[in-house]
Coordinates of C-alpha atoms and ligand atoms in Angstrom, one line a residue:
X1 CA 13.7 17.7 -52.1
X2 CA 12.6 14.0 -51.2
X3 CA 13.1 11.8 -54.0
X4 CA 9.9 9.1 -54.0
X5 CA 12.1 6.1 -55.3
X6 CA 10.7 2.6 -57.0
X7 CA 10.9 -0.2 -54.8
X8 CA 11.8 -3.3 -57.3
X9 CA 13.1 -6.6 -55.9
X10 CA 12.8 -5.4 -52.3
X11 CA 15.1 -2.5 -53.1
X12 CA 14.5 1.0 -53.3
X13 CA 16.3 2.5 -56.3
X14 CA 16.4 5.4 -58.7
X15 CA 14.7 5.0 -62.2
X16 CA 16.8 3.6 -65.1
X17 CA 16.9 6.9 -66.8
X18 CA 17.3 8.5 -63.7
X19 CA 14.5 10.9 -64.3
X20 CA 11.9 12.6 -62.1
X21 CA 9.2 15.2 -61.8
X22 CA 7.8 17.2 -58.9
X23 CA 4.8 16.4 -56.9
X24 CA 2.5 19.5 -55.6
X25 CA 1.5 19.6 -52.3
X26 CA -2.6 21.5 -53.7
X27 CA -2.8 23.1 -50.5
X28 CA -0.4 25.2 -51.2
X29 CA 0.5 25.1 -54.9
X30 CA 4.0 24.0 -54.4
X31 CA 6.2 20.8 -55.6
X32 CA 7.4 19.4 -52.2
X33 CA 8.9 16.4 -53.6
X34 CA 10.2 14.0 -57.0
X35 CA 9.0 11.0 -58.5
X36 CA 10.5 8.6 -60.2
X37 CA 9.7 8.8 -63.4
X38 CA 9.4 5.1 -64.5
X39 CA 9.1 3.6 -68.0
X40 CA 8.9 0.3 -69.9
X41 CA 12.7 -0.9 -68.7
X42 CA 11.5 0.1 -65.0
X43 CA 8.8 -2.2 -65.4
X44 CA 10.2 -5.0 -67.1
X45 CA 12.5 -5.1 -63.8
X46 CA 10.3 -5.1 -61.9
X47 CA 8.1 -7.9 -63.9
X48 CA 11.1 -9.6 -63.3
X49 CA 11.6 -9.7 -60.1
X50 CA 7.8 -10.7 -60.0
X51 CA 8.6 -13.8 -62.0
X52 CA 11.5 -14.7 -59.8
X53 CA 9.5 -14.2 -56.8
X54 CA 6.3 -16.1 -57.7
X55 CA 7.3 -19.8 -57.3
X56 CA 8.5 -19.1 -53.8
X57 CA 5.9 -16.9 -53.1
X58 CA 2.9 -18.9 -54.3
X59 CA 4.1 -21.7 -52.3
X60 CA 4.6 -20.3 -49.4
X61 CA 2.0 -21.5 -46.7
X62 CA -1.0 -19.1 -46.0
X63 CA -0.3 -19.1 -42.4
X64 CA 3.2 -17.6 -42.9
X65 CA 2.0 -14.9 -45.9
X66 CA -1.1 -13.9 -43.3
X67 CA 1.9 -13.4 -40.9
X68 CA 4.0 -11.2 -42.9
X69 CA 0.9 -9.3 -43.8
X70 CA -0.2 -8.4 -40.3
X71 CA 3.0 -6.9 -39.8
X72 CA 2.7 -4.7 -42.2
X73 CA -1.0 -3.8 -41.2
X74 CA 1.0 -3.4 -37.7
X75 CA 3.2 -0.8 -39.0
X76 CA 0.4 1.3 -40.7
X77 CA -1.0 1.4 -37.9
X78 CA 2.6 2.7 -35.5
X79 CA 2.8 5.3 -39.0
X80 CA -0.9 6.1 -38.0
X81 CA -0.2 10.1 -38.0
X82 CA 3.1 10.0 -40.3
X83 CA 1.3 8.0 -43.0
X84 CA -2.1 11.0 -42.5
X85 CA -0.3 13.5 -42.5
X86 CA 1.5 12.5 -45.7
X87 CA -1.8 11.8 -47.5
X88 CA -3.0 15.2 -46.6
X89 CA -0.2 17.2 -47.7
X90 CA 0.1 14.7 -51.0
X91 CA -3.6 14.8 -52.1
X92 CA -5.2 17.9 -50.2
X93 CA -7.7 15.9 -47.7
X94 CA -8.2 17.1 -44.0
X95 CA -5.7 15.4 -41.9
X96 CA -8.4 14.8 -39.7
X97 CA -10.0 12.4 -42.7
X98 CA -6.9 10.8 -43.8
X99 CA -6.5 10.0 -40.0
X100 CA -10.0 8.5 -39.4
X101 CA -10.3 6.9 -42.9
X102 CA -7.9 6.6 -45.2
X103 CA -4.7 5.0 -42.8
X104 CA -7.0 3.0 -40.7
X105 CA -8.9 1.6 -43.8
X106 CA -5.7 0.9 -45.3
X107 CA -4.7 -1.0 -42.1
X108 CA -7.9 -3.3 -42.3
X109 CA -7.3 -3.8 -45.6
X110 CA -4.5 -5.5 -45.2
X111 CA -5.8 -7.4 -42.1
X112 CA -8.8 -8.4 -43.5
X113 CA -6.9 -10.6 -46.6
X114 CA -4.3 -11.5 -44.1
X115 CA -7.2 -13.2 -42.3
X116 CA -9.0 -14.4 -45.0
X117 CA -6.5 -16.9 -46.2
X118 CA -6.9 -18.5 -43.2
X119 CA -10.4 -19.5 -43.5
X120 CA -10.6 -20.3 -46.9
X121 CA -12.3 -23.3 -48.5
X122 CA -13.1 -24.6 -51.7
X123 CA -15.9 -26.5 -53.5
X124 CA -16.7 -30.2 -54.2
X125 CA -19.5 -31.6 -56.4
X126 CA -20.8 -35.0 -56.6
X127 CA -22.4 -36.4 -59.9
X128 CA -24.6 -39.0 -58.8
X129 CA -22.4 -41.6 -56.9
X130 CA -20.2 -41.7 -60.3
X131 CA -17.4 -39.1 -59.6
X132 CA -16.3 -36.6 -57.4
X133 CA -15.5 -33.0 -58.5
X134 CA -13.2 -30.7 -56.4
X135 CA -12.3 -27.1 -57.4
X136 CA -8.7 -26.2 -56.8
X137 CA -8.0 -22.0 -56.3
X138 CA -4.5 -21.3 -57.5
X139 CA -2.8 -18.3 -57.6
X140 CA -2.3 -16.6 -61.5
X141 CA 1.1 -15.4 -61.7
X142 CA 2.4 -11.4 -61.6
X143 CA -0.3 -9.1 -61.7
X144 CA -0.3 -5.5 -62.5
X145 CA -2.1 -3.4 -59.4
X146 CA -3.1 0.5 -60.6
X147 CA -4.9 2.7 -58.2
X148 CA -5.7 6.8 -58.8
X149 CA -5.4 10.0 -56.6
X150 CA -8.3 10.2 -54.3
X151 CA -8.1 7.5 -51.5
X152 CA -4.6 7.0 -52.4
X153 CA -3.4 4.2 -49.9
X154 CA -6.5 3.3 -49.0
X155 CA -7.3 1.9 -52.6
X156 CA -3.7 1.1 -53.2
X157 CA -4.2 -1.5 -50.3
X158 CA -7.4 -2.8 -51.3
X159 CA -5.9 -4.1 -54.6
X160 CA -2.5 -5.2 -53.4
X161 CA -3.7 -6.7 -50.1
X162 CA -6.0 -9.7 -51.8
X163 CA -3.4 -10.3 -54.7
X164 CA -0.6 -11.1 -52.2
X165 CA -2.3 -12.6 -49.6
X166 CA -4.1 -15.0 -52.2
X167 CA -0.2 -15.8 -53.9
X168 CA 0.4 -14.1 -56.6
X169 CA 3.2 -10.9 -56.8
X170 CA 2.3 -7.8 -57.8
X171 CA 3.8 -4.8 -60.2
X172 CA 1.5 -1.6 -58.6
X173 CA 1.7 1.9 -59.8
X174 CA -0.1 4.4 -57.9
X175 CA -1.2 7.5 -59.0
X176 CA 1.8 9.7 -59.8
X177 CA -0.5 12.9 -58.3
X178 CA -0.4 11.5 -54.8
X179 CA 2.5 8.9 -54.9
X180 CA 3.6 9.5 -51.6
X181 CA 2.2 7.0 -49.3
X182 CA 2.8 3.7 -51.7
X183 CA 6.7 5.1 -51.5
X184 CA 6.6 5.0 -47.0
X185 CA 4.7 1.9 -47.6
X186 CA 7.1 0.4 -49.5
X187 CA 9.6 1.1 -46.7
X188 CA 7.2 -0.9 -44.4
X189 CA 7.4 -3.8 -46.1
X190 CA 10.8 -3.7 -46.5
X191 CA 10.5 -3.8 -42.5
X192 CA 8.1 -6.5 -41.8
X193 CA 10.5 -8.7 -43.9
X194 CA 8.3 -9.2 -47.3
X195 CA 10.5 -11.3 -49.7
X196 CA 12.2 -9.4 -52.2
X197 CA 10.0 -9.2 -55.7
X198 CA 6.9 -10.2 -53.7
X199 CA 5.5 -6.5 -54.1
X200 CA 7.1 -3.9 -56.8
X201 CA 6.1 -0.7 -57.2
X202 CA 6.8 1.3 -59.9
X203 CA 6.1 5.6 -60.1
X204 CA 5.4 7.4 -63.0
X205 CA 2.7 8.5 -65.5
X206 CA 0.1 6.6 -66.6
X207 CA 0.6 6.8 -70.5
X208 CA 4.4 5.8 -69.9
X209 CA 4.8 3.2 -66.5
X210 CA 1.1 2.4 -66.4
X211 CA 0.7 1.5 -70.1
X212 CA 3.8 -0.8 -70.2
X213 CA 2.3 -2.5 -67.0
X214 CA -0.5 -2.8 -69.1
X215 CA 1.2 -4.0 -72.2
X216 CA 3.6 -6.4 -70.3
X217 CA 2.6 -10.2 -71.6
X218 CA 3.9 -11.5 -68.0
X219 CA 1.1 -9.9 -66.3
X220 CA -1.7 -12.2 -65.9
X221 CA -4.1 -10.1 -64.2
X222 CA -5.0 -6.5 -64.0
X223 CA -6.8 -4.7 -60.8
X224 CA -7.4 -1.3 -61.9
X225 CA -9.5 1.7 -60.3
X226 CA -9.5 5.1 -61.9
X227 CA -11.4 6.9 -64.8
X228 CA -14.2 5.1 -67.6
X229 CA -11.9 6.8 -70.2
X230 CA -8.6 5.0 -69.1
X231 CA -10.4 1.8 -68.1
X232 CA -11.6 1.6 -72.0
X233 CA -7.7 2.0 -72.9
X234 CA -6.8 -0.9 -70.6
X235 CA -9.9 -2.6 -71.7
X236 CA -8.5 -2.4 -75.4
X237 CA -4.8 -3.4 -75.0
X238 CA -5.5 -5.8 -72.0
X239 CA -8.7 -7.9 -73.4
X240 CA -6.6 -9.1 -76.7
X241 CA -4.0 -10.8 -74.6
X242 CA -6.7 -12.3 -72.6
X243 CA -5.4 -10.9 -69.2
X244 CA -8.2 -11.0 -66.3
X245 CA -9.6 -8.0 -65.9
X246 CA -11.1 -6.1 -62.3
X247 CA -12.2 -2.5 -63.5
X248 CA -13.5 -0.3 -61.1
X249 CA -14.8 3.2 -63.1
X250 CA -16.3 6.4 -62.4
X251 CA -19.7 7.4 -61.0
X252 CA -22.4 9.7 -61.1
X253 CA -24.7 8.4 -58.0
X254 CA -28.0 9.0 -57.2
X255 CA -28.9 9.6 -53.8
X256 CA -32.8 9.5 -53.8
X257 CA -35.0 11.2 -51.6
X258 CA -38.5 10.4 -50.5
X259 CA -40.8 12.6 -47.8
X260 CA -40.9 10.1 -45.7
X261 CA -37.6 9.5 -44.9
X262 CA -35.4 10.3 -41.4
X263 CA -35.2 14.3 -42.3
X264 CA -32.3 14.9 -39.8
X265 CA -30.4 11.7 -40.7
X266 CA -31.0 12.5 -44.9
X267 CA -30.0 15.8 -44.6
X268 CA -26.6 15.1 -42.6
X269 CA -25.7 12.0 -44.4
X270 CA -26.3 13.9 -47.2
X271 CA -23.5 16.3 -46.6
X272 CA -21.0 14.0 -45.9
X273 CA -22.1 11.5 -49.5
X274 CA -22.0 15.1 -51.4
X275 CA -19.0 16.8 -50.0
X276 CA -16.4 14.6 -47.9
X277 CA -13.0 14.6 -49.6
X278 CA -14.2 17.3 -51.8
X279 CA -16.6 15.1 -53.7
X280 CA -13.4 13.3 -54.6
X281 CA -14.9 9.7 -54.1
X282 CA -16.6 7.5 -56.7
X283 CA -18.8 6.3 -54.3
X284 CA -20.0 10.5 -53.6
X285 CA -24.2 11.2 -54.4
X286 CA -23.9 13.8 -56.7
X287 CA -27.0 13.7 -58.0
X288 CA -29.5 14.2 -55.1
X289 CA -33.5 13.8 -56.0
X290 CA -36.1 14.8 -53.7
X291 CA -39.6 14.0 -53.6
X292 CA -41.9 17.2 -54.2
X293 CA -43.8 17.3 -50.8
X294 CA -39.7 17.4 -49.2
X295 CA -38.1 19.5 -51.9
X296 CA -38.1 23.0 -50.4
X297 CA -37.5 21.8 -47.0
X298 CA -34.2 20.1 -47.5
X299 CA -33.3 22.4 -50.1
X300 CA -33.0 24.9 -47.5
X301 CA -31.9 22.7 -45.1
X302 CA -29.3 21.4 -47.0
X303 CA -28.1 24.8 -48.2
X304 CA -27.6 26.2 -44.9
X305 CA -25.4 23.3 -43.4
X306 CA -23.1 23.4 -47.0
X307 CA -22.5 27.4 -46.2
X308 CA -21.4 26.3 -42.5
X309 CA -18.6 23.9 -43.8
X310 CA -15.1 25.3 -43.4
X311 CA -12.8 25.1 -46.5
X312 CA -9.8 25.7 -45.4
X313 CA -5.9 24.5 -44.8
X314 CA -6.0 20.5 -44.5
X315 CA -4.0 20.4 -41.5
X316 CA -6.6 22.1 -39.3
X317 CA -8.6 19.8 -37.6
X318 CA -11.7 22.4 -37.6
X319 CA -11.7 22.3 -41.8
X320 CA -13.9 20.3 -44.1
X321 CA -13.4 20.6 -46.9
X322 CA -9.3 21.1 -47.9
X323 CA -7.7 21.2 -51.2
X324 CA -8.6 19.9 -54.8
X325 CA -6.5 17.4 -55.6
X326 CA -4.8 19.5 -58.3
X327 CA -5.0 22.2 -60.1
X328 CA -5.9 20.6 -63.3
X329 CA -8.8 18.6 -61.7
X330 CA -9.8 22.4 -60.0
X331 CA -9.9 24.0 -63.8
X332 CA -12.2 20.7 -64.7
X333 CA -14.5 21.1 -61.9
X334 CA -14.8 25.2 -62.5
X335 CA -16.0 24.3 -66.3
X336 CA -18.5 21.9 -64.8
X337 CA -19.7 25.0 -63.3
X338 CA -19.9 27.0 -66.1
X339 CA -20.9 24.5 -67.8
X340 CA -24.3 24.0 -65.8
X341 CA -25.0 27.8 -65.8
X342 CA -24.8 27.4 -69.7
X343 CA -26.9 24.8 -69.4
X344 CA -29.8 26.9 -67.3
X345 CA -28.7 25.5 -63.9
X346 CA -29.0 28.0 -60.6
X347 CA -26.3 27.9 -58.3
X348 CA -27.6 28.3 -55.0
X349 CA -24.0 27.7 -53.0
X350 CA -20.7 28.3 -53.9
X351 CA -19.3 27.9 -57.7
X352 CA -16.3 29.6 -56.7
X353 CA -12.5 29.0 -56.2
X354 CA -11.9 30.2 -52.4
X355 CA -8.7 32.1 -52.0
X356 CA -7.5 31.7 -48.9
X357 CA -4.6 33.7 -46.7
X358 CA -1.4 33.1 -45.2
X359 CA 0.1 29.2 -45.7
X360 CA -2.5 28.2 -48.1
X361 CA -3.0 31.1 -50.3
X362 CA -1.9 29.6 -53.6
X363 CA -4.0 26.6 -52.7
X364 CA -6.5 24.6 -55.1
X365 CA -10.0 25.5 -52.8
X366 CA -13.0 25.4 -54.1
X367 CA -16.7 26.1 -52.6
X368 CA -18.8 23.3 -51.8
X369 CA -21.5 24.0 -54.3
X370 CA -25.2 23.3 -55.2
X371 CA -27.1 23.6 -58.6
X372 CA -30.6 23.5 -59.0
X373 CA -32.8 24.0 -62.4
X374 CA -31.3 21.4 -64.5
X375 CA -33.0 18.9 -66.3
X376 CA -31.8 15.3 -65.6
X377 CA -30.5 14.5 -68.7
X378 CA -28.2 17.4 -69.4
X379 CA -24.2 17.0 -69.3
X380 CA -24.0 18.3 -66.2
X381 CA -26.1 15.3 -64.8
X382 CA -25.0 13.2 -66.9
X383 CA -21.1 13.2 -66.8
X384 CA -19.1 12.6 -63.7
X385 CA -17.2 15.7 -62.2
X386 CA -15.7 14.4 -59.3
X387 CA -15.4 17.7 -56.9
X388 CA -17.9 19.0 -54.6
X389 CA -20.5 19.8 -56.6
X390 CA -24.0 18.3 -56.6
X391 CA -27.7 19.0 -58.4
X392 CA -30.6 19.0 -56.7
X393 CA -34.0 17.8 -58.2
X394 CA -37.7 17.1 -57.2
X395 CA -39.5 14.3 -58.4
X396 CA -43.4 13.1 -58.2
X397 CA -43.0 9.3 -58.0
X398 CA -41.1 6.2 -57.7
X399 CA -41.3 5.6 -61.4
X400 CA -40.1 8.8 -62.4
X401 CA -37.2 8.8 -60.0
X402 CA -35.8 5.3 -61.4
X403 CA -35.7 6.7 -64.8
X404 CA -33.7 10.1 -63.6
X405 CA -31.4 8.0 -61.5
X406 CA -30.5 4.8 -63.9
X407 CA -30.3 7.4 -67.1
X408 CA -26.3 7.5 -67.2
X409 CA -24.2 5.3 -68.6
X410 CA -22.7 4.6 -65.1
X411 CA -23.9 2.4 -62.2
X412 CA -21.5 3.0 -59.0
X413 CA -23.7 3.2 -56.1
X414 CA -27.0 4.7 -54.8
X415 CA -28.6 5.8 -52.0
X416 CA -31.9 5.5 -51.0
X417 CA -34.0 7.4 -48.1
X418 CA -37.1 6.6 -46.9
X419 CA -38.8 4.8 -43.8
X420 CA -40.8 2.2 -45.7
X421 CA -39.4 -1.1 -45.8
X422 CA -41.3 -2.6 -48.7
X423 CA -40.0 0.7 -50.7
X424 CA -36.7 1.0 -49.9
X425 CA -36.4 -3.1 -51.4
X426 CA -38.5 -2.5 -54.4
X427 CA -36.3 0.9 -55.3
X428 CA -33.2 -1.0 -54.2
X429 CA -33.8 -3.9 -56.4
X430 CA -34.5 -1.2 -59.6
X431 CA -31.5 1.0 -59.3
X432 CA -28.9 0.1 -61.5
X433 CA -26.4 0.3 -59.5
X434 CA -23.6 -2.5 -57.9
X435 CA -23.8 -0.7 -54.3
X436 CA -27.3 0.5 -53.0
X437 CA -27.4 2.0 -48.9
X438 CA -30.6 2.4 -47.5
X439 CA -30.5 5.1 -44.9
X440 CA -26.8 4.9 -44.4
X441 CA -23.7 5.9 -47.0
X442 CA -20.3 4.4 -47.3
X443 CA -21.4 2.2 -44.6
X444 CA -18.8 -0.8 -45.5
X445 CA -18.4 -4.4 -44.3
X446 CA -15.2 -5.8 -46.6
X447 CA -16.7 -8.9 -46.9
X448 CA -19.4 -7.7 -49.3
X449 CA -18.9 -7.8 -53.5
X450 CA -17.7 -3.8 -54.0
X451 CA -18.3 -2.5 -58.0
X452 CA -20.1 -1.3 -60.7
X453 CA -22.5 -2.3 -63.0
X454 CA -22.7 -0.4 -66.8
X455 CA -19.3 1.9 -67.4
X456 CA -19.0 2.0 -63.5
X457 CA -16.8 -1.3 -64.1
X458 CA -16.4 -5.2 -64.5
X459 CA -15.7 -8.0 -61.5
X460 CA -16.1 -7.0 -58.0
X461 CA -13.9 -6.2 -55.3
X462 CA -14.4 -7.6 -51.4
X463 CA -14.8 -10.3 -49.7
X464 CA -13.4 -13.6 -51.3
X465 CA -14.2 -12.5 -54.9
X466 CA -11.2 -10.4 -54.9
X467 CA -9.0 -13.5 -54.0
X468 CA -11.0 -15.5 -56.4
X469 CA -9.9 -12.6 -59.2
X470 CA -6.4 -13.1 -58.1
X471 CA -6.8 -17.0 -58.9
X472 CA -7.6 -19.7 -61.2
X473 CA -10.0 -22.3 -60.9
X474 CA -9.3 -26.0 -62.0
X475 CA -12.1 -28.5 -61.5
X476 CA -10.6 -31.9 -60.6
X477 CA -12.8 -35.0 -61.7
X478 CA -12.0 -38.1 -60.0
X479 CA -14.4 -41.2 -61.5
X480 CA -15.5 -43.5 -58.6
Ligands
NAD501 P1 -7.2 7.9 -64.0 O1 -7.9 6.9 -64.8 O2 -6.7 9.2 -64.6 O3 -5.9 7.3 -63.3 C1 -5.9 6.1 -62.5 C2 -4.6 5.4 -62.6 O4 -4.4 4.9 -63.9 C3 -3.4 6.3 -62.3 O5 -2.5 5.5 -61.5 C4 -2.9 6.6 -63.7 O6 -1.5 6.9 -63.7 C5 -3.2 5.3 -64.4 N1 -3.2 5.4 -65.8 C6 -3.6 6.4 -66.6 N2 -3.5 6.1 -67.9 C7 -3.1 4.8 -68.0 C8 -2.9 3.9 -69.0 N3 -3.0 4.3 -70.3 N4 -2.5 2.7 -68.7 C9 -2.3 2.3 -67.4 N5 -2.5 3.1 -66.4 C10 -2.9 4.3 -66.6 O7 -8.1 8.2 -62.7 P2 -7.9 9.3 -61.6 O8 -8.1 10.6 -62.2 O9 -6.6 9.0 -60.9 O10 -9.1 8.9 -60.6 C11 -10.3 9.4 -60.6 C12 -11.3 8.4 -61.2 O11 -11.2 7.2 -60.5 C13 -12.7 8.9 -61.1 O12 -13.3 8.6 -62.4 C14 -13.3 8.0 -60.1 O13 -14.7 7.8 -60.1 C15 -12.5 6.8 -60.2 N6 -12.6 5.9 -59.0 C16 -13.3 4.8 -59.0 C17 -13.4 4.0 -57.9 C18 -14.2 2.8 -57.8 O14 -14.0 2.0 -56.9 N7 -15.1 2.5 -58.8 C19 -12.7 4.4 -56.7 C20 -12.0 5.6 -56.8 C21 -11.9 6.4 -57.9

């Protein structure tokens, strides 16, 4: 079996301890490979070949770490089928997904900081005709980069990308359920030439190598997206050593409905915000509200274009819909399930775990599904479940509809449908949310802030204010 191996100080090597676990490939319920299985010593060598790294690093002219960068972004993009079809078998997406999203996003990613650099500027403030202010940016140290399981390089990159590009050098962990593509990225920075120590990335379990990246009182800064449960624990151990903190959290998104929106574009968008990558991205409207006069029409519409998706092996090109990420996320979404039929709900599509034949027949499928009856503030509605699962509700007026969609605890993103202008700004500006699309979903442009507001997170993402997170300022007073 493969071993996926660390890669500190521009080497790839074994874990101290030398152990490892298996990674399951969820279309097929099989490990297909090892992980190193990293702890504290792991990560203190690779902190320390951080430290090592950083003067060099940070000095190093932006034109020459843009450079290094696009090389890398170059190579993603040679890898483009290798690296898609290792996401797919990792994590369970269609190949066809991981191909048209995931690798090329990863690619831009990397492009877009690499570019960034070059156009940067900072402030300067004049106090009457007394003294002159400037504002220097200067990169913080090692930081600690820790991404999760559901856009696995594509996230990985967004975190690592601004923190090297803007100076500093980086301890990562991905998620140890889809570790696969960090490890053959690690092999392409090796190739574009990327000093030793610039980029370390360290496998294992969150509890063990994640905690003690965490806990490590080098690490200046942490970039973290994954759960509102884990971001508390980082919250708690990082916020006493006063270590800048980016957390980007769970979601449970409303996508709002009104009767005189584009039917055909709601209703397709609507799909793909509800069910691409099995519901498996924070960003995903699981909670859809329609207005009364539209309810029954798009409930039916709806309905019969969720039956028509294909669930099915990942490496088709016709399915979907392909695995759950693993089985234990699989058992969490089925209780959802239950859990809203204890809680009244109807399920008008799916619920159920699909068994499939042949190659994928001990694979972690599940039915696209959709539950109607349930009162907004129920648990259902109320927690995030992260699979392909959405409620439906109806809803008499704007009012109304802001108090069903900003009742959670989280504020990820929205999405609003509806033809009127005036509307669709006064909704927008009332929706708790960091992200709101009008009329479009996951419609990106990197240069815009990316986050949550409430338990969805803290800091942004995008654009400069990533390389601003990966900096400090110092204001520079010169007396005239
Ligand atoms: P998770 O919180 O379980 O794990 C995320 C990462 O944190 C993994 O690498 C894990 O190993 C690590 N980790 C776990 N415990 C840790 C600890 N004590 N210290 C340090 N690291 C630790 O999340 P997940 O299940 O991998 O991902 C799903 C969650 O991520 C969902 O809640 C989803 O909404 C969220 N998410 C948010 C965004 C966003 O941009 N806001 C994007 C994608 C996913």
């Amino acid at each position: 079996m493969d071993k996926i191996l660390n890669y500190i100080n521009g080497i790839l090597t074994e874990p101290i301890e030398g152990k490892f676990f298996h990674t399951i490939n969820p279309a097929i319920g099989k490990p297909y490979a090892l992980v190193s299985d990293s702890d504290k010593a792991d990560v203190a060598n690779a902190v320390a070949a951080a430290s090592v790294a950083f003067p060099k690093w940070s000095a190093t002219p932006a034109r020459d770490r843009s450079a290094i960068l696009i090389k890398i972004a170059e190579l993603i993009e040679r890898d483009l089928d290798k690296l898609a079809l290792a996401e797919s078998i990792d994590q369970g997406k269609p190949v066809a997904l991981a191909k048209a999203l995931d690798i090329p996003r990863a690619a831009a990613n990397i492009r877009f900081y690499a570019t960034a650099i070059l156009h940067e500027s900072s402030e300067a403030h004049f106090t009457n005709q007394e003294a002159i202010n400037y504002t220097q940016h200067t990169p913080v140290g090692v930081v600690g980069c820790i991404s999760p399981w559901n856009l696995p390089l594509y996230l990985f990159t967004w975190k690592i990308a601004p923190a090297i590009a803007a100076g500093c050098t980086v301890v990562a962990k991905p998620s140890e359920i889809t570790p696969m593509t960090a490890y053959l990225f690690s092999k392409l920075c090796i190739e574009a030439g990327l000093p030793a120590g610039v980029l370390n990335i360290v496998h294992g379990v969150g509890a063990k190598a994640g905690q003690a990246i965490i806990e490590h009182a080098e690490i200046k800064a942490i970039s973290f997206t994954g759960g509102t449960a884990t971001g508390k624990i980082i919250a708690a151990t990082a916020g006493p050593m006063f270590k800048k903190l980016s957390l980007e959290l769970g979601g449970k998104n409303p996508n709002i409905i009104f009767t005189d929106c584009d039917f055909e574009k709601a209703v397709a968008t609507s799909i793909q915000s509800s069910f691409s990558n099995q519901g498996e991205i924070c960003l995903c409207g699981s909670r859809i509200f329609v207005e009364r006069p539209l309810y029954e029409k798009f409930v039916t519409e709806f309905t019969t274009r969720t039956k028509a998706l294909i669930v099915g092996d990942p490496l088709d090109e016709k399915t979907n819909l392909g695995a759950i990420a693993s089985e234990a996320h699989l058992t969490k979404i089925l209780s959802y399930i239950e859990l809203a039929r204890q809680e009244g709900g109807t399920i008008i599509q799916g619920g159920n775990q699909v068994k499939l034949i042949g190659r994928c027949a001990e694979g972690y499928f599940l039915e696209p599904t959709i539950i109607t009856g349930l009162s907004h503030t129920c648990r259902t509605n109320q927690e995030e479940i992260f699979g392909p699962v959405v409620t439906i509700m109806p809803f008499d007026t704007e009012e109304e509809v802001l108090k069903y969609a900003n009742s959670t605890t989280y504020g990820l993103a929205a999405t609003i449908w509806t033809e009127n202008l005036t509307r669709a700004h006064r909704v927008a500006a009332k929706v708790n949310s960091g992200i709101v699309w009008v009329n479009c979903w996951l419609f990106r442009d990197l240069r815009t802030p990316f986050g949550g507001m409430k338990q969805s997170g803290i800091g942004r993402e995008g654009g400069f204010e990533a390389l601003k997170f990966f900096t400090d300022e110092k204001n520079v007073c010169i007396k005239l």
